[in-house]
């Protein structure tokens, strides 16, 4: 029986994780749930799973949740704030951390879990985008284990040899006959939209992903393909490769989640319906297979597969990600922070859809990289970039 802490339990990954738990009550136990402010959703989760702890980062929301829990005569202890979140991530009773807090906000708790030697199921891209070398080194130094939940990275992981998977952070992928990695992406809702029409696209249109059910921020990132850019950076850190080892292909049907090319000409692909329960179940059960609750892909009635190369005119954020990785983790921190601010501004109708990439590029170009080796320095760069990005919007 694994004791789980689900950080970001009210989001799409968190809720999908709980669906997998429902499928495997004899193998998985929810020890702790954590979210930002969503009292209504987390209170329902508490009633069903009765965790030892529930945490809301927002203190006022946590107080309101505590009153609600007491009124229901539930025994769950309610915690509040980021400091408590970091402490919870290191709790000795927890075996596995599902790191699913979106954005830079999820980095400190994910790092705390690594320092505590936990098994980390990583759905938070920013831990690697912002602090790739620092995070990977921390995982290794503390004998933590790291499994990728993102459907693309999980697909790559599943398509690699079992001998590599067992200790992959300490292995060289080139020693296992691997030629290259293929990272697939749907292209988002504007795949076939004329370029001249992109500037007029609304937040509602950008969030209407053709295949996946995701939160607003990730949906917009999919529309700009910044999501794929962040995944490119993440893949490089996870598998110890450079961007030129990773080929990005558009695959609108989202059935082949990613592939691995081998030296002998073989290509291994991981396939399935576009449902995050599958990669979550793979990570929770690894190295065994457990039920996910996901439907199997229907080869007869499902769509035909197609592939294409991404157009950088349509997806300039994808090109920016590769450029940032070449500059170092300080530059990827700048790009990530700038993008979070600009996506939020777009969602609030303050800027146009095409402004997101243009403003990201402007901030990245203005940054002069300085080598940093601590999480505090990374967070300082993140905060300063956000300040400059907000200043540029005013």
mmCIF file of C-alpha atoms in Angstrom:
data_model
loop_
_atom_site.group_PDB
_atom_site.id
_atom_site.type_symbol
_atom_site.label_atom_id
_atom_site.label_comp_id
_atom_site.label_asym_id
_atom_site.label_seq_id
_atom_site.Cartn_x
_atom_site.Cartn_y
_atom_site.Cartn_z
ATOM 1 C CA UNK A 1 0.000 0.000 0.000
ATOM 2 C CA UNK A 2 1.515 3.338 -1.101
ATOM 3 C CA UNK A 3 0.825 6.493 0.903
ATOM 4 C CA UNK A 4 0.270 9.344 -1.554
ATOM 5 C CA UNK A 5 0.448 13.105 -1.229
ATOM 6 C CA UNK A 6 -1.279 14.780 -4.170
ATOM 7 C CA UNK A 7 -0.011 18.338 -4.525
ATOM 8 C CA UNK A 8 -2.492 20.097 -6.786
ATOM 9 C CA UNK A 9 -5.370 17.737 -6.024
ATOM 10 C CA UNK A 10 -8.126 20.039 -7.329
ATOM 11 C CA UNK A 11 -6.562 20.450 -10.790
ATOM 12 C CA UNK A 12 -6.993 18.141 -13.765
ATOM 13 C CA UNK A 13 -3.951 15.962 -12.947
ATOM 14 C CA UNK A 14 -4.917 15.746 -9.283
ATOM 15 C CA UNK A 15 -8.452 14.717 -10.087
ATOM 16 C CA UNK A 16 -7.264 12.141 -12.615
ATOM 17 C CA UNK A 17 -4.888 10.749 -9.986
ATOM 18 C CA UNK A 18 -7.793 10.279 -7.589
ATOM 19 C CA UNK A 19 -9.673 8.398 -10.307
ATOM 20 C CA UNK A 20 -6.754 5.965 -10.528
ATOM 21 C CA UNK A 21 -6.803 5.624 -6.720
ATOM 22 C CA UNK A 22 -10.486 4.680 -6.932
ATOM 23 C CA UNK A 23 -9.518 1.889 -9.326
ATOM 24 C CA UNK A 24 -6.855 0.551 -6.932
ATOM 25 C CA UNK A 25 -8.054 0.869 -3.321
ATOM 26 C CA UNK A 26 -5.942 -2.121 -2.260
ATOM 27 C CA UNK A 27 -2.712 -0.537 -3.547
ATOM 28 C CA UNK A 28 -3.035 3.223 -3.069
ATOM 29 C CA UNK A 29 -3.975 5.354 -0.054
ATOM 30 C CA UNK A 30 -4.371 9.143 -0.041
ATOM 31 C CA UNK A 31 -2.373 10.458 2.911
ATOM 32 C CA UNK A 32 -2.442 14.164 2.010
ATOM 33 C CA UNK A 33 -4.147 16.534 -0.403
ATOM 34 C CA UNK A 34 -2.960 20.048 -1.241
ATOM 35 C CA UNK A 35 -4.334 22.861 -3.386
ATOM 36 C CA UNK A 36 -4.389 26.637 -3.589
ATOM 37 C CA UNK A 37 -7.854 28.000 -2.784
ATOM 38 C CA UNK A 38 -10.503 25.576 -4.067
ATOM 39 C CA UNK A 39 -12.470 24.809 -0.903
ATOM 40 C CA UNK A 40 -15.462 23.171 -2.563
ATOM 41 C CA UNK A 41 -13.515 20.576 -4.557
ATOM 42 C CA UNK A 42 -10.975 19.666 -1.874
ATOM 43 C CA UNK A 43 -13.691 19.329 0.780
ATOM 44 C CA UNK A 44 -15.466 16.734 -1.389
ATOM 45 C CA UNK A 45 -12.139 14.932 -1.849
ATOM 46 C CA UNK A 46 -11.587 14.941 1.912
ATOM 47 C CA UNK A 47 -15.029 13.443 2.520
ATOM 48 C CA UNK A 48 -14.330 10.610 0.094
ATOM 49 C CA UNK A 49 -10.680 9.785 0.825
ATOM 50 C CA UNK A 50 -10.311 10.908 4.471
ATOM 51 C CA UNK A 51 -6.620 11.870 4.252
ATOM 52 C CA UNK A 52 -4.518 12.600 7.323
ATOM 53 C CA UNK A 53 -3.804 16.101 6.040
ATOM 54 C CA UNK A 54 -5.336 18.645 3.698
ATOM 55 C CA UNK A 55 -3.571 21.880 2.836
ATOM 56 C CA UNK A 56 -4.610 25.093 1.135
ATOM 57 C CA UNK A 57 -1.870 27.595 0.325
ATOM 58 C CA UNK A 58 -4.246 30.517 0.856
ATOM 59 C CA UNK A 59 -4.573 31.073 4.618
ATOM 60 C CA UNK A 60 -8.118 32.487 4.538
ATOM 61 C CA UNK A 61 -9.296 29.570 2.412
ATOM 62 C CA UNK A 62 -7.597 27.143 4.810
ATOM 63 C CA UNK A 63 -9.454 28.664 7.780
ATOM 64 C CA UNK A 64 -12.750 28.329 5.947
ATOM 65 C CA UNK A 65 -11.911 24.727 5.031
ATOM 66 C CA UNK A 66 -11.029 23.913 8.643
ATOM 67 C CA UNK A 67 -14.434 25.134 9.807
ATOM 68 C CA UNK A 68 -16.149 23.090 7.130
ATOM 69 C CA UNK A 69 -14.190 19.935 8.041
ATOM 70 C CA UNK A 70 -15.014 20.335 11.731
ATOM 71 C CA UNK A 71 -18.690 20.799 10.943
ATOM 72 C CA UNK A 72 -18.588 17.492 9.035
ATOM 73 C CA UNK A 73 -16.851 15.781 12.015
ATOM 74 C CA UNK A 74 -13.958 14.643 9.821
ATOM 75 C CA UNK A 75 -10.555 13.896 11.355
ATOM 76 C CA UNK A 76 -8.404 15.384 8.582
ATOM 77 C CA UNK A 77 -5.961 18.023 9.842
ATOM 78 C CA UNK A 78 -5.989 21.255 7.825
ATOM 79 C CA UNK A 79 -2.729 23.085 7.096
ATOM 80 C CA UNK A 80 -2.038 26.424 5.406
ATOM 81 C CA UNK A 81 0.714 28.225 3.521
ATOM 82 C CA UNK A 82 3.744 27.440 1.389
ATOM 83 C CA UNK A 83 6.012 26.626 4.320
ATOM 84 C CA UNK A 84 3.590 23.948 5.502
ATOM 85 C CA UNK A 85 3.347 22.667 1.922
ATOM 86 C CA UNK A 86 7.116 22.177 1.769
ATOM 87 C CA UNK A 87 7.085 20.421 5.155
ATOM 88 C CA UNK A 88 4.225 18.194 4.044
ATOM 89 C CA UNK A 89 6.154 17.171 0.928
ATOM 90 C CA UNK A 90 8.915 15.872 3.208
ATOM 91 C CA UNK A 91 6.638 14.033 5.684
ATOM 92 C CA UNK A 92 8.161 10.662 6.640
ATOM 93 C CA UNK A 93 4.821 8.873 6.323
ATOM 94 C CA UNK A 94 4.538 9.721 2.618
ATOM 95 C CA UNK A 95 5.940 7.293 0.039
ATOM 96 C CA UNK A 96 4.987 9.050 -3.178
ATOM 97 C CA UNK A 97 4.468 12.691 -4.101
ATOM 98 C CA UNK A 98 2.310 13.566 -7.103
ATOM 99 C CA UNK A 99 3.746 16.976 -8.052
ATOM 100 C CA UNK A 100 0.883 18.550 -9.978
ATOM 101 C CA UNK A 101 0.874 22.202 -8.870
ATOM 102 C CA UNK A 102 0.936 24.268 -12.062
ATOM 103 C CA UNK A 103 3.686 26.802 -12.687
ATOM 104 C CA UNK A 104 6.584 28.099 -10.610
ATOM 105 C CA UNK A 105 4.430 27.792 -7.478
ATOM 106 C CA UNK A 106 5.009 24.040 -7.552
ATOM 107 C CA UNK A 107 8.808 24.186 -7.610
ATOM 108 C CA UNK A 108 9.687 24.602 -3.874
ATOM 109 C CA UNK A 109 7.508 21.713 -2.692
ATOM 110 C CA UNK A 110 8.776 19.460 -5.472
ATOM 111 C CA UNK A 111 12.339 20.317 -4.469
ATOM 112 C CA UNK A 112 11.478 19.591 -0.810
ATOM 113 C CA UNK A 113 10.226 16.151 -1.851
ATOM 114 C CA UNK A 114 13.490 15.520 -3.706
ATOM 115 C CA UNK A 115 15.532 16.582 -0.680
ATOM 116 C CA UNK A 116 13.501 14.140 1.434
ATOM 117 C CA UNK A 117 14.272 11.246 -0.942
ATOM 118 C CA UNK A 118 10.665 10.680 -2.027
ATOM 119 C CA UNK A 119 9.345 8.933 -5.086
ATOM 120 C CA UNK A 120 8.213 11.911 -7.190
ATOM 121 C CA UNK A 121 5.616 11.605 -9.931
ATOM 122 C CA UNK A 122 6.404 14.750 -11.867
ATOM 123 C CA UNK A 123 3.560 16.573 -13.599
ATOM 124 C CA UNK A 124 5.043 19.997 -12.801
ATOM 125 C CA UNK A 125 7.215 21.013 -15.776
ATOM 126 C CA UNK A 126 8.672 23.993 -13.991
ATOM 127 C CA UNK A 127 10.800 21.917 -11.619
ATOM 128 C CA UNK A 128 12.928 21.026 -14.624
ATOM 129 C CA UNK A 129 12.366 24.112 -16.777
ATOM 130 C CA UNK A 130 13.462 26.502 -14.038
ATOM 131 C CA UNK A 131 16.058 24.479 -12.170
ATOM 132 C CA UNK A 132 16.919 21.461 -14.291
ATOM 133 C CA UNK A 133 20.472 20.753 -13.162
ATOM 134 C CA UNK A 134 19.815 21.722 -9.544
ATOM 135 C CA UNK A 135 16.704 19.549 -9.381
ATOM 136 C CA UNK A 136 18.250 16.499 -11.059
ATOM 137 C CA UNK A 137 21.314 16.762 -8.808
ATOM 138 C CA UNK A 138 19.072 16.998 -5.730
ATOM 139 C CA UNK A 139 17.131 13.885 -6.769
ATOM 140 C CA UNK A 140 20.361 11.928 -7.244
ATOM 141 C CA UNK A 141 22.074 13.150 -4.066
ATOM 142 C CA UNK A 142 19.105 12.165 -1.886
ATOM 143 C CA UNK A 143 18.322 8.844 -3.587
ATOM 144 C CA UNK A 144 14.889 10.107 -4.568
ATOM 145 C CA UNK A 145 13.207 8.555 -7.600
ATOM 146 C CA UNK A 146 11.618 10.470 -10.440
ATOM 147 C CA UNK A 147 8.911 9.278 -12.827
ATOM 148 C CA UNK A 148 7.475 11.536 -15.564
ATOM 149 C CA UNK A 149 3.693 11.918 -15.573
ATOM 150 C CA UNK A 150 3.394 14.221 -18.594
ATOM 151 C CA UNK A 151 1.920 12.014 -21.318
ATOM 152 C CA UNK A 152 4.780 12.739 -23.733
ATOM 153 C CA UNK A 153 7.637 12.093 -21.316
ATOM 154 C CA UNK A 154 5.874 9.087 -19.882
ATOM 155 C CA UNK A 155 5.507 7.763 -23.433
ATOM 156 C CA UNK A 156 9.232 8.269 -24.063
ATOM 157 C CA UNK A 157 10.029 6.554 -20.778
ATOM 158 C CA UNK A 158 7.775 3.597 -21.613
ATOM 159 C CA UNK A 159 9.395 3.276 -25.051
ATOM 160 C CA UNK A 160 12.919 2.990 -23.617
ATOM 161 C CA UNK A 161 14.548 -0.319 -22.547
ATOM 162 C CA UNK A 162 13.656 -1.734 -19.125
ATOM 163 C CA UNK A 163 17.355 -1.847 -18.212
ATOM 164 C CA UNK A 164 17.549 1.905 -18.810
ATOM 165 C CA UNK A 165 14.340 2.671 -16.921
ATOM 166 C CA UNK A 166 15.531 1.147 -13.643
ATOM 167 C CA UNK A 167 18.243 3.763 -13.050
ATOM 168 C CA UNK A 168 17.787 6.148 -15.958
ATOM 169 C CA UNK A 169 19.007 9.362 -14.291
ATOM 170 C CA UNK A 170 22.411 7.721 -13.832
ATOM 171 C CA UNK A 171 22.569 6.148 -17.292
ATOM 172 C CA UNK A 172 23.602 7.459 -20.713
ATOM 173 C CA UNK A 173 20.752 7.015 -23.173
ATOM 174 C CA UNK A 174 23.240 6.619 -26.029
ATOM 175 C CA UNK A 175 24.492 3.379 -24.407
ATOM 176 C CA UNK A 176 21.130 1.697 -25.042
ATOM 177 C CA UNK A 177 21.025 1.860 -28.835
ATOM 178 C CA UNK A 178 18.848 4.990 -28.937
ATOM 179 C CA UNK A 179 19.179 7.195 -32.011
ATOM 180 C CA UNK A 180 16.771 10.001 -31.081
ATOM 181 C CA UNK A 181 13.527 10.950 -29.347
ATOM 182 C CA UNK A 182 10.326 12.029 -31.090
ATOM 183 C CA UNK A 183 8.132 14.369 -29.053
ATOM 184 C CA UNK A 184 4.597 14.652 -30.427
ATOM 185 C CA UNK A 185 2.086 17.474 -30.006
ATOM 186 C CA UNK A 186 -1.421 18.084 -31.282
ATOM 187 C CA UNK A 187 -0.781 21.618 -32.483
ATOM 188 C CA UNK A 188 -3.654 22.887 -30.362
ATOM 189 C CA UNK A 189 -6.915 24.484 -31.490
ATOM 190 C CA UNK A 190 -5.282 26.844 -34.038
ATOM 191 C CA UNK A 191 -3.385 24.243 -36.038
ATOM 192 C CA UNK A 192 -5.141 25.182 -39.291
ATOM 193 C CA UNK A 193 -6.073 28.798 -38.522
ATOM 194 C CA UNK A 194 -4.712 31.314 -41.047
ATOM 195 C CA UNK A 195 -1.763 33.166 -39.499
ATOM 196 C CA UNK A 196 -3.378 36.565 -40.042
ATOM 197 C CA UNK A 197 -6.342 35.500 -37.863
ATOM 198 C CA UNK A 198 -4.323 34.442 -34.798
ATOM 199 C CA UNK A 199 -4.133 37.927 -33.289
ATOM 200 C CA UNK A 200 -7.923 38.071 -32.957
ATOM 201 C CA UNK A 201 -8.343 34.744 -31.167
ATOM 202 C CA UNK A 202 -10.028 34.893 -27.755
ATOM 203 C CA UNK A 203 -9.170 33.145 -24.477
ATOM 204 C CA UNK A 204 -12.262 30.943 -24.841
ATOM 205 C CA UNK A 205 -11.110 29.819 -28.282
ATOM 206 C CA UNK A 206 -7.535 29.204 -27.098
ATOM 207 C CA UNK A 207 -8.767 27.080 -24.184
ATOM 208 C CA UNK A 208 -10.895 24.837 -26.378
ATOM 209 C CA UNK A 209 -8.372 22.046 -26.936
ATOM 210 C CA UNK A 210 -9.502 19.510 -29.566
ATOM 211 C CA UNK A 211 -8.395 16.407 -27.610
ATOM 212 C CA UNK A 212 -7.363 17.025 -23.999
ATOM 213 C CA UNK A 213 -9.219 18.383 -20.984
ATOM 214 C CA UNK A 214 -6.784 20.747 -19.240
ATOM 215 C CA UNK A 215 -6.660 23.894 -17.130
ATOM 216 C CA UNK A 216 -6.694 27.334 -18.758
ATOM 217 C CA UNK A 217 -2.979 28.062 -18.511
ATOM 218 C CA UNK A 218 -1.883 24.738 -19.994
ATOM 219 C CA UNK A 219 -4.558 25.014 -22.694
ATOM 220 C CA UNK A 220 -3.216 28.400 -23.819
ATOM 221 C CA UNK A 221 0.328 26.990 -23.727
ATOM 222 C CA UNK A 222 -0.872 24.215 -26.016
ATOM 223 C CA UNK A 223 -2.343 26.767 -28.416
ATOM 224 C CA UNK A 224 0.978 28.652 -28.596
ATOM 225 C CA UNK A 225 2.990 25.392 -28.343
ATOM 226 C CA UNK A 226 4.874 26.815 -25.386
ATOM 227 C CA UNK A 227 3.678 23.649 -23.696
ATOM 228 C CA UNK A 228 5.714 21.653 -26.216
ATOM 229 C CA UNK A 229 8.639 24.029 -25.763
ATOM 230 C CA UNK A 230 8.608 23.439 -22.012
ATOM 231 C CA UNK A 231 8.331 19.696 -22.681
ATOM 232 C CA UNK A 232 11.369 19.889 -24.973
ATOM 233 C CA UNK A 233 13.366 21.445 -22.124
ATOM 234 C CA UNK A 234 11.988 18.873 -19.685
ATOM 235 C CA UNK A 235 12.883 15.969 -21.999
ATOM 236 C CA UNK A 236 16.452 17.232 -22.310
ATOM 237 C CA UNK A 237 16.900 17.251 -18.524
ATOM 238 C CA UNK A 238 15.096 13.966 -17.879
ATOM 239 C CA UNK A 239 16.947 11.957 -20.491
ATOM 240 C CA UNK A 240 20.268 13.819 -20.486
ATOM 241 C CA UNK A 241 20.180 14.980 -24.109
ATOM 242 C CA UNK A 242 20.449 18.182 -26.170
ATOM 243 C CA UNK A 243 17.541 19.725 -28.130
ATOM 244 C CA UNK A 244 18.940 18.425 -31.435
ATOM 245 C CA UNK A 245 18.433 14.863 -30.110
ATOM 246 C CA UNK A 246 14.682 15.561 -29.842
ATOM 247 C CA UNK A 247 12.459 15.845 -32.920
ATOM 248 C CA UNK A 248 9.115 17.600 -32.436
ATOM 249 C CA UNK A 249 6.263 16.413 -34.668
ATOM 250 C CA UNK A 250 2.672 17.594 -34.948
ATOM 251 C CA UNK A 251 0.232 14.722 -34.464
ATOM 252 C CA UNK A 252 -3.279 16.220 -34.310
ATOM 253 C CA UNK A 253 -5.006 13.006 -33.213
ATOM 254 C CA UNK A 254 -3.033 12.769 -29.905
ATOM 255 C CA UNK A 255 -2.960 8.962 -30.001
ATOM 256 C CA UNK A 256 0.794 8.366 -30.328
ATOM 257 C CA UNK A 257 2.044 10.240 -27.293
ATOM 258 C CA UNK A 258 5.747 10.103 -28.234
ATOM 259 C CA UNK A 259 8.306 7.756 -29.782
ATOM 260 C CA UNK A 260 11.924 6.606 -29.572
ATOM 261 C CA UNK A 261 14.078 5.854 -32.618
ATOM 262 C CA UNK A 262 16.716 3.124 -32.280
ATOM 263 C CA UNK A 263 19.988 2.709 -34.177
ATOM 264 C CA UNK A 264 18.725 -0.400 -36.002
ATOM 265 C CA UNK A 265 15.833 1.530 -37.576
ATOM 266 C CA UNK A 266 13.190 0.410 -35.066
ATOM 267 C CA UNK A 267 10.793 2.968 -33.635
ATOM 268 C CA UNK A 268 9.016 2.301 -30.348
ATOM 269 C CA UNK A 269 5.823 4.263 -29.720
ATOM 270 C CA UNK A 270 3.482 4.492 -26.752
ATOM 271 C CA UNK A 271 -0.132 4.821 -27.826
ATOM 272 C CA UNK A 272 -3.479 5.262 -26.162
ATOM 273 C CA UNK A 273 -6.542 7.430 -25.830
ATOM 274 C CA UNK A 274 -5.826 11.053 -24.809
ATOM 275 C CA UNK A 275 -6.466 10.409 -21.121
ATOM 276 C CA UNK A 276 -4.023 11.378 -18.366
ATOM 277 C CA UNK A 277 -5.154 8.458 -16.207
ATOM 278 C CA UNK A 278 -2.976 6.146 -18.318
ATOM 279 C CA UNK A 279 0.430 7.769 -17.629
ATOM 280 C CA UNK A 280 -0.583 8.422 -14.006
ATOM 281 C CA UNK A 281 -1.425 4.742 -13.507
ATOM 282 C CA UNK A 282 1.836 3.725 -15.160
ATOM 283 C CA UNK A 283 3.809 5.841 -12.688
ATOM 284 C CA UNK A 284 1.792 4.804 -9.629
ATOM 285 C CA UNK A 285 2.191 1.117 -10.435
ATOM 286 C CA UNK A 286 5.724 1.131 -11.881
ATOM 287 C CA UNK A 287 7.268 -1.307 -12.587
ATOM 288 C CA UNK A 288 3.958 -3.211 -12.460
ATOM 289 C CA UNK A 289 0.806 -2.362 -14.432
ATOM 290 C CA UNK A 290 -2.352 -1.346 -12.584
ATOM 291 C CA UNK A 291 -5.871 -0.341 -13.641
ATOM 292 C CA UNK A 292 -6.301 3.246 -14.792
ATOM 293 C CA UNK A 293 -9.989 3.421 -15.619
ATOM 294 C CA UNK A 294 -9.090 4.720 -19.083
ATOM 295 C CA UNK A 295 -10.738 3.306 -22.189
ATOM 296 C CA UNK A 296 -8.552 1.453 -24.700
ATOM 297 C CA UNK A 297 -8.030 3.146 -28.049
ATOM 298 C CA UNK A 298 -10.421 1.948 -30.768
ATOM 299 C CA UNK A 299 -8.305 1.256 -33.871
ATOM 300 C CA UNK A 300 -11.338 0.551 -36.054
ATOM 301 C CA UNK A 301 -13.415 3.614 -35.298
ATOM 302 C CA UNK A 302 -10.641 5.983 -34.256
ATOM 303 C CA UNK A 303 -9.132 8.568 -36.617
ATOM 304 C CA UNK A 304 -6.293 7.951 -39.071
ATOM 305 C CA UNK A 305 -2.861 9.119 -37.904
ATOM 306 C CA UNK A 306 -1.082 12.064 -39.486
ATOM 307 C CA UNK A 307 2.174 13.887 -38.773
ATOM 308 C CA UNK A 308 3.790 17.148 -39.782
ATOM 309 C CA UNK A 309 6.594 19.472 -38.787
ATOM 310 C CA UNK A 310 5.743 22.507 -36.613
ATOM 311 C CA UNK A 311 5.854 25.925 -38.291
ATOM 312 C CA UNK A 312 7.829 28.447 -36.211
ATOM 313 C CA UNK A 313 5.794 31.305 -37.703
ATOM 314 C CA UNK A 314 2.712 29.766 -36.154
ATOM 315 C CA UNK A 315 4.501 28.587 -33.013
ATOM 316 C CA UNK A 316 7.364 31.018 -32.208
ATOM 317 C CA UNK A 317 7.294 29.979 -28.552
ATOM 318 C CA UNK A 318 8.569 26.527 -29.544
ATOM 319 C CA UNK A 319 11.660 28.060 -31.129
ATOM 320 C CA UNK A 320 12.175 30.326 -28.110
ATOM 321 C CA UNK A 321 12.283 27.302 -25.794
ATOM 322 C CA UNK A 322 15.148 25.716 -27.726
ATOM 323 C CA UNK A 323 17.047 29.011 -27.714
ATOM 324 C CA UNK A 324 16.525 29.413 -23.970
ATOM 325 C CA UNK A 325 17.768 25.897 -23.224
ATOM 326 C CA UNK A 326 20.958 26.633 -25.164
ATOM 327 C CA UNK A 327 21.557 29.650 -22.891
ATOM 328 C CA UNK A 328 21.072 27.689 -19.662
ATOM 329 C CA UNK A 329 18.574 27.136 -16.837
ATOM 330 C CA UNK A 330 18.644 30.852 -15.935
ATOM 331 C CA UNK A 331 17.268 31.697 -19.393
ATOM 332 C CA UNK A 332 14.621 28.966 -19.248
ATOM 333 C CA UNK A 333 13.558 30.421 -15.873
ATOM 334 C CA UNK A 334 13.157 33.834 -17.541
ATOM 335 C CA UNK A 335 11.129 32.372 -20.406
ATOM 336 C CA UNK A 336 8.860 30.405 -18.083
ATOM 337 C CA UNK A 337 8.177 33.371 -15.789
ATOM 338 C CA UNK A 338 7.550 35.743 -18.695
ATOM 339 C CA UNK A 339 5.175 33.256 -20.287
ATOM 340 C CA UNK A 340 3.155 32.761 -17.088
ATOM 341 C CA UNK A 341 2.629 36.527 -16.766
ATOM 342 C CA UNK A 342 1.768 36.999 -20.432
ATOM 343 C CA UNK A 343 -0.626 34.024 -20.581
ATOM 344 C CA UNK A 344 -2.419 35.413 -17.529
ATOM 345 C CA UNK A 345 -2.643 38.831 -19.229
ATOM 346 C CA UNK A 346 -4.116 37.199 -22.345
ATOM 347 C CA UNK A 347 -6.666 35.290 -20.265
ATOM 348 C CA UNK A 348 -7.698 38.633 -18.754
ATOM 349 C CA UNK A 349 -8.066 40.146 -22.260
ATOM 350 C CA UNK A 350 -5.220 42.607 -21.626
ATOM 351 C CA UNK A 351 -3.117 41.508 -24.606
ATOM 352 C CA UNK A 352 -3.652 39.733 -27.929
ATOM 353 C CA UNK A 353 -2.936 36.046 -28.442
ATOM 354 C CA UNK A 354 0.070 36.798 -30.664
ATOM 355 C CA UNK A 355 1.454 39.226 -28.071
ATOM 356 C CA UNK A 356 2.281 36.306 -25.758
ATOM 357 C CA UNK A 357 5.192 35.057 -27.873
ATOM 358 C CA UNK A 358 6.295 38.556 -28.915
ATOM 359 C CA UNK A 359 6.557 39.750 -25.309
ATOM 360 C CA UNK A 360 8.238 36.489 -24.249
ATOM 361 C CA UNK A 361 10.879 36.993 -26.944
ATOM 362 C CA UNK A 362 11.455 40.599 -25.907
ATOM 363 C CA UNK A 363 12.101 39.681 -22.275
ATOM 364 C CA UNK A 364 14.325 36.737 -23.171
ATOM 365 C CA UNK A 365 16.424 38.929 -25.474
ATOM 366 C CA UNK A 366 16.921 41.515 -22.723
ATOM 367 C CA UNK A 367 18.265 38.966 -20.230
ATOM 368 C CA UNK A 368 22.006 38.593 -19.623
ATOM 369 C CA UNK A 369 22.642 35.080 -18.233
ATOM 370 C CA UNK A 370 24.542 34.697 -14.972
ATOM 371 C CA UNK A 371 25.504 31.241 -13.759
ATOM 372 C CA UNK A 372 23.491 30.308 -10.651
ATOM 373 C CA UNK A 373 23.707 27.221 -8.476
ATOM 374 C CA UNK A 374 20.983 27.647 -5.843
ATOM 375 C CA UNK A 375 17.209 27.518 -5.793
ATOM 376 C CA UNK A 376 17.097 30.940 -4.091
ATOM 377 C CA UNK A 377 18.915 32.498 -7.048
ATOM 378 C CA UNK A 378 16.519 30.802 -9.473
ATOM 379 C CA UNK A 379 13.537 32.161 -7.548
ATOM 380 C CA UNK A 380 15.072 35.660 -7.572
ATOM 381 C CA UNK A 381 15.366 35.502 -11.357
ATOM 382 C CA UNK A 382 11.772 34.280 -11.539
ATOM 383 C CA UNK A 383 10.481 37.133 -9.344
ATOM 384 C CA UNK A 384 12.485 39.808 -11.172
ATOM 385 C CA UNK A 385 11.288 38.573 -14.564
ATOM 386 C CA UNK A 386 7.682 38.681 -13.375
ATOM 387 C CA UNK A 387 8.198 42.245 -12.155
ATOM 388 C CA UNK A 388 9.633 43.308 -15.528
ATOM 389 C CA UNK A 389 6.877 41.491 -17.416
ATOM 390 C CA UNK A 390 4.160 43.191 -15.361
ATOM 391 C CA UNK A 391 5.931 46.540 -15.814
ATOM 392 C CA UNK A 392 5.907 45.987 -19.566
ATOM 393 C CA UNK A 393 2.136 45.451 -19.496
ATOM 394 C CA UNK A 394 1.401 48.739 -17.690
#
